[in-house]
Short mmCIF file of C-alpha atoms in Angstrom, two decimals:
data_model
loop_
_atom_site.label_atom_id
_atom_site.label_comp_id
_atom_site.label_asym_id
_atom_site.label_seq_id
_atom_site.Cartn_x
_atom_site.Cartn_y
_atom_site.Cartn_z
CA MET A 1 127.30 133.08 118.19
CA THR A 2 122.78 134.80 124.37
CA PRO A 3 123.07 138.24 123.02
CA VAL A 4 121.70 141.28 124.15
CA SER A 5 119.40 143.39 122.42
CA PRO A 6 121.29 145.53 119.28
CA PRO A 7 119.87 149.07 119.71
CA PRO A 8 117.74 151.03 117.61
CA ARG A 9 120.99 152.76 116.01
CA ARG A 10 121.72 149.10 114.11
CA LEU A 11 120.03 149.31 111.49
CA LEU A 12 122.00 151.87 110.12
CA PRO A 13 124.40 151.90 107.31
CA ALA A 14 126.93 150.72 108.79
CA CYS A 15 124.51 147.21 110.93
CA TRP A 16 124.11 145.64 106.79
CA LEU A 17 122.57 142.74 108.29
CA SER A 18 120.30 143.51 108.13
CA ALA A 19 117.13 145.09 108.66
CA ALA A 20 115.55 144.05 105.84
CA VAL A 21 115.81 140.53 107.47
CA LEU A 22 115.05 141.53 111.11
CA ALA A 23 111.68 143.09 109.77
CA LEU A 24 110.56 140.69 107.56
CA ALA A 25 111.03 137.60 110.11
CA GLY A 26 110.79 138.97 113.32
CA CYS A 27 108.16 140.98 112.30
CA GLY A 28 140.35 115.44 95.55
CA ALA A 29 140.38 114.89 99.31
CA VAL A 30 137.81 113.63 102.00
CA LEU A 31 136.06 117.33 103.84
CA PRO A 32 135.94 116.33 107.84
CA GLY A 33 133.04 115.53 109.27
CA ALA A 34 131.25 115.84 105.72
CA PRO A 35 131.22 111.70 104.65
CA GLY A 36 131.07 111.33 101.42
CA SER A 37 131.58 114.34 100.60
CA ALA A 38 134.91 115.44 98.39
CA GLU A 39 136.38 118.48 97.54
CA GLN A 40 134.55 119.89 94.34
CA THR A 41 136.78 120.89 91.61
CA THR A 42 133.94 120.85 89.51
CA ILE A 43 130.10 121.57 89.04
CA GLY A 44 127.51 118.00 89.22
CA ALA A 45 124.50 118.13 87.41
CA PRO A 46 122.33 120.38 87.44
CA VAL A 47 119.49 120.49 89.92
CA GLY A 48 115.97 120.56 87.74
CA ALA A 49 113.62 122.64 90.22
CA GLU A 50 113.16 126.09 91.12
CA LEU A 51 115.10 127.30 93.96
CA ALA A 52 111.77 128.21 95.42
CA ALA A 53 110.36 124.65 95.34
CA LEU A 54 113.95 124.05 97.29
CA VAL A 55 114.55 126.84 99.45
CA PRO A 56 113.44 124.55 103.60
CA ALA A 57 109.76 126.06 104.37
CA PRO A 58 109.02 127.99 107.71
CA ASP A 59 107.98 125.01 109.44
CA ALA A 60 111.35 123.23 108.75
CA PHE A 61 112.82 125.59 110.43
CA PRO A 62 114.73 124.72 113.88
CA ALA A 63 112.30 124.87 117.06
CA GLY A 64 112.38 129.28 118.56
CA TYR A 65 113.41 130.50 115.18
CA PRO A 66 109.96 131.27 113.06
CA ALA A 67 110.02 132.32 109.71
CA VAL A 68 108.78 133.47 106.38
CA VAL A 69 110.86 133.43 103.05
CA LEU A 70 111.92 136.40 102.16
CA PRO A 71 110.24 138.22 98.67
CA ALA A 72 112.16 138.11 96.08
CA GLU A 73 113.61 141.90 96.36
CA ALA A 74 114.39 141.99 100.06
CA ALA A 75 116.48 138.08 99.61
CA ALA A 76 118.53 139.46 97.28
CA GLN A 77 119.35 142.38 100.07
CA ALA A 78 120.13 139.60 102.53
CA ALA A 79 121.85 137.47 100.07
CA ALA A 80 124.39 139.94 99.98
CA ASP A 81 124.92 140.80 103.19
CA LEU A 82 125.43 137.21 104.38
CA ASP A 83 129.09 137.66 103.10
CA GLY A 84 130.05 140.98 105.26
CA VAL A 85 129.63 143.50 101.88
CA GLY A 86 126.59 144.46 100.92
CA PRO A 87 124.84 145.47 98.08
CA GLY A 88 126.66 148.59 96.61
CA ALA A 89 129.66 148.08 98.88
CA THR A 90 133.61 148.78 97.77
CA VAL A 91 135.53 145.96 98.51
CA GLU A 92 139.65 146.05 99.85
CA PRO A 93 141.03 144.04 98.26
CA ALA A 94 139.38 144.41 95.31
CA ARG A 95 139.89 140.89 94.60
CA CYS A 96 138.01 140.01 97.48
CA ALA A 97 134.24 140.87 96.39
CA PRO A 98 132.04 138.47 96.09
CA PRO A 99 131.32 137.05 92.73
CA PRO A 100 127.96 138.57 90.94
CA GLU A 101 124.90 136.09 91.80
CA LEU A 102 123.98 134.49 89.01
CA ALA A 103 120.18 135.01 89.55
CA GLY A 104 118.16 136.22 92.43
CA PRO A 105 118.63 133.50 95.55
CA ALA A 106 115.97 132.16 97.56
CA VAL A 107 116.70 132.83 100.96
CA ALA A 108 113.89 131.93 104.62
CA VAL A 109 114.88 133.34 106.98
CA GLY A 110 113.49 133.26 111.36
CA THR A 111 114.41 134.92 113.42
CA ASP A 112 114.19 133.71 117.97
CA GLU A 113 113.10 136.97 119.18
CA GLU A 114 114.14 136.20 123.23
CA SER A 115 117.39 136.71 121.38
CA ARG A 116 117.23 138.69 118.27
CA SER A 117 119.40 136.19 117.03
CA SER A 118 119.08 135.38 112.93
CA LEU A 119 119.38 131.59 110.92
CA THR A 120 118.66 132.44 107.31
CA VAL A 121 119.57 129.34 104.46
CA GLU A 122 119.98 130.75 101.07
CA LEU A 123 120.17 128.66 98.03
CA SER A 124 121.42 129.98 94.66
CA ARG A 125 122.60 128.74 91.20
CA THR A 126 126.78 129.12 90.50
CA ASP A 127 129.18 128.27 87.75
CA GLN A 128 132.03 127.98 90.22
CA PRO A 129 132.66 124.89 92.32
CA LEU A 130 133.02 125.25 95.86
CA ALA A 131 136.82 124.99 95.87
CA ARG A 132 137.21 128.61 94.55
CA LEU A 133 135.44 130.23 97.14
CA ARG A 134 137.27 127.91 99.47
CA THR A 135 140.20 129.48 98.09
CA ARG A 136 139.00 132.73 98.16
CA LEU A 137 137.71 132.76 101.54
CA ALA A 138 141.30 131.34 103.02
CA GLU A 139 143.47 134.85 100.52
CA CYS A 140 141.02 137.29 101.98
CA ALA A 141 140.38 136.33 105.84
CA ASN A 142 140.53 139.47 106.83
CA VAL A 143 138.52 142.68 104.26
CA ARG A 144 137.81 146.20 104.46
CA VAL A 145 134.59 147.61 103.38
CA LEU A 146 132.94 150.49 102.54
CA ARG A 147 129.52 151.78 102.39
CA ALA A 148 127.07 154.90 102.01
CA GLY A 149 130.05 156.48 103.85
CA ALA A 150 130.43 154.21 106.14
CA ALA A 151 133.18 151.28 106.78
CA ALA A 152 133.98 147.77 108.37
CA THR A 153 136.42 144.86 108.82
CA VAL A 154 135.05 141.09 107.59
CA VAL A 155 136.97 138.53 109.20
CA THR A 156 136.01 135.42 107.82
CA ASP A 157 137.87 132.89 109.83
CA LEU A 158 137.46 129.08 107.73
CA LEU A 159 136.47 126.48 110.55
CA ASP A 160 138.74 122.96 110.65
CA GLU A 161 135.48 120.65 109.86
CA ALA A 162 131.69 121.21 108.06
CA PRO A 163 128.65 119.68 110.33
CA ASP A 164 127.12 115.86 109.00
CA ALA A 165 124.16 116.22 106.73
CA ALA A 166 123.06 112.73 104.95
CA PRO A 167 122.57 112.74 102.60
CA ALA A 168 126.16 114.68 102.29
CA PRO A 169 126.08 117.08 99.67
CA ASP A 170 128.78 117.58 96.97
CA ASP A 171 131.12 119.36 99.06
CA ALA A 172 130.88 121.87 102.46
CA LEU A 173 132.94 124.14 104.12
CA ALA A 174 132.27 126.34 107.21
CA LEU A 175 133.08 129.48 108.52
CA LEU A 176 133.36 132.19 111.69
CA ARG A 177 132.56 135.92 110.55
CA THR A 178 132.72 139.37 112.52
CA VAL A 179 131.79 142.71 110.38
CA SER A 180 133.26 144.90 113.08
CA PRO A 181 131.93 149.24 111.64
CA ASP A 182 134.42 151.94 112.41
CA ARG A 183 131.84 153.14 114.76
CA GLY A 184 129.03 151.77 117.20
CA GLY A 185 131.23 149.91 119.13
CA ALA A 186 130.71 146.23 120.14
CA ALA A 187 126.92 146.07 120.31
CA LEU A 188 126.73 146.58 116.22
CA THR A 189 129.36 143.84 115.73
CA GLN A 190 128.08 141.47 113.69
CA THR A 191 129.43 137.86 114.31
CA MET A 192 127.90 135.05 112.11
CA ARG A 193 128.71 130.95 111.98
CA THR A 194 128.12 129.94 108.48
CA VAL A 195 128.06 126.22 106.32
CA ILE A 196 127.54 126.53 102.66
CA GLY A 197 127.66 123.58 100.52
CA GLN A 198 127.16 122.66 97.10
CA VAL A 199 124.62 120.07 95.05
CA GLY A 200 125.47 120.41 91.30
CA ASP A 201 124.46 123.77 90.32
CA VAL A 202 122.74 124.99 93.88
CA ARG A 203 125.15 126.74 96.65
CA ILE A 204 123.79 125.83 100.45
CA THR A 205 124.36 129.20 102.94
CA VAL A 206 123.12 128.19 106.18
CA THR A 207 124.20 131.47 108.47
CA GLY A 208 123.56 131.96 112.08
CA MET A 209 124.18 135.46 112.65
CA VAL A 210 123.93 137.69 116.48
CA PHE A 211 125.47 141.12 117.28
CA GLY A 212 127.26 142.32 120.18
CA GLY A 213 130.34 139.30 120.23
CA SER A 214 128.56 136.18 121.05
CA GLU A 215 129.14 134.18 118.89
CA PRO A 216 125.76 131.31 117.52
CA GLU A 217 124.88 128.50 118.84
CA PRO A 218 126.15 125.92 116.33
CA GLY A 219 123.61 123.74 116.68
CA PRO A 220 120.51 125.66 115.02
CA VAL A 221 123.13 126.30 111.91
CA ASP A 222 124.10 122.03 111.19
CA GLU A 223 120.00 121.01 111.79
CA LEU A 224 118.92 123.56 109.41
CA PHE A 225 121.90 122.56 106.64
CA ALA A 226 120.42 118.87 107.01
CA THR A 227 117.59 119.99 106.07
CA ALA A 228 118.70 122.53 103.66
CA VAL A 229 120.28 119.66 101.56
CA GLU A 230 118.64 116.94 101.91
CA ARG A 231 115.53 118.60 100.43
CA VAL A 232 117.89 120.24 97.54
CA ARG A 233 118.99 116.30 96.72
CA ALA A 234 115.31 115.20 97.01
CA GLY A 235 115.18 117.68 94.03
#
């Protein structure tokens, strides 16, 4: 989830994920698919290391995705865009708005220049177990997002299985998300395949994103997720 390069107008407000990312980069029940992890209803022991020290380095990205670690301001923008919402947006229904971050995330992003697809890993701190996110996603499968005079429909489908990772996270889930702007047609539609895991108070989010209605390949997403979980576990 191999698309064609989006037209230049993909950088307009309706296309929210994200000019900053592509410019900097190119430029309990046992959870299926995650042996040893269980649905997380409490937070584990905090991870002591700084997030910036735990985010996978560019040379740890899958082949074909030359990557950079984003500076703090761009990291915050990219993390917000991965929800399909973006900073300053209004979500309908309001209860489906993502909760605020506890602190600035650490983000690295790689871009396949040929397909113009991106691969992003985000590490953030949270005071909530992953079970709460799973519930919110299930209840907010279809939302409207309004931002800077533009509108989009965000559809999120929870997938049956999260990928294997060794060592395993405390909990993990996988989803497929489309962001369809009201204007611009299929060429501006973003499709994201995301795997989210948690180790203690660190939430690990890995997202593959393409434009144009196809789906990102799961392999690079799963590979980077396993790398990120291992790095956080080693803390």
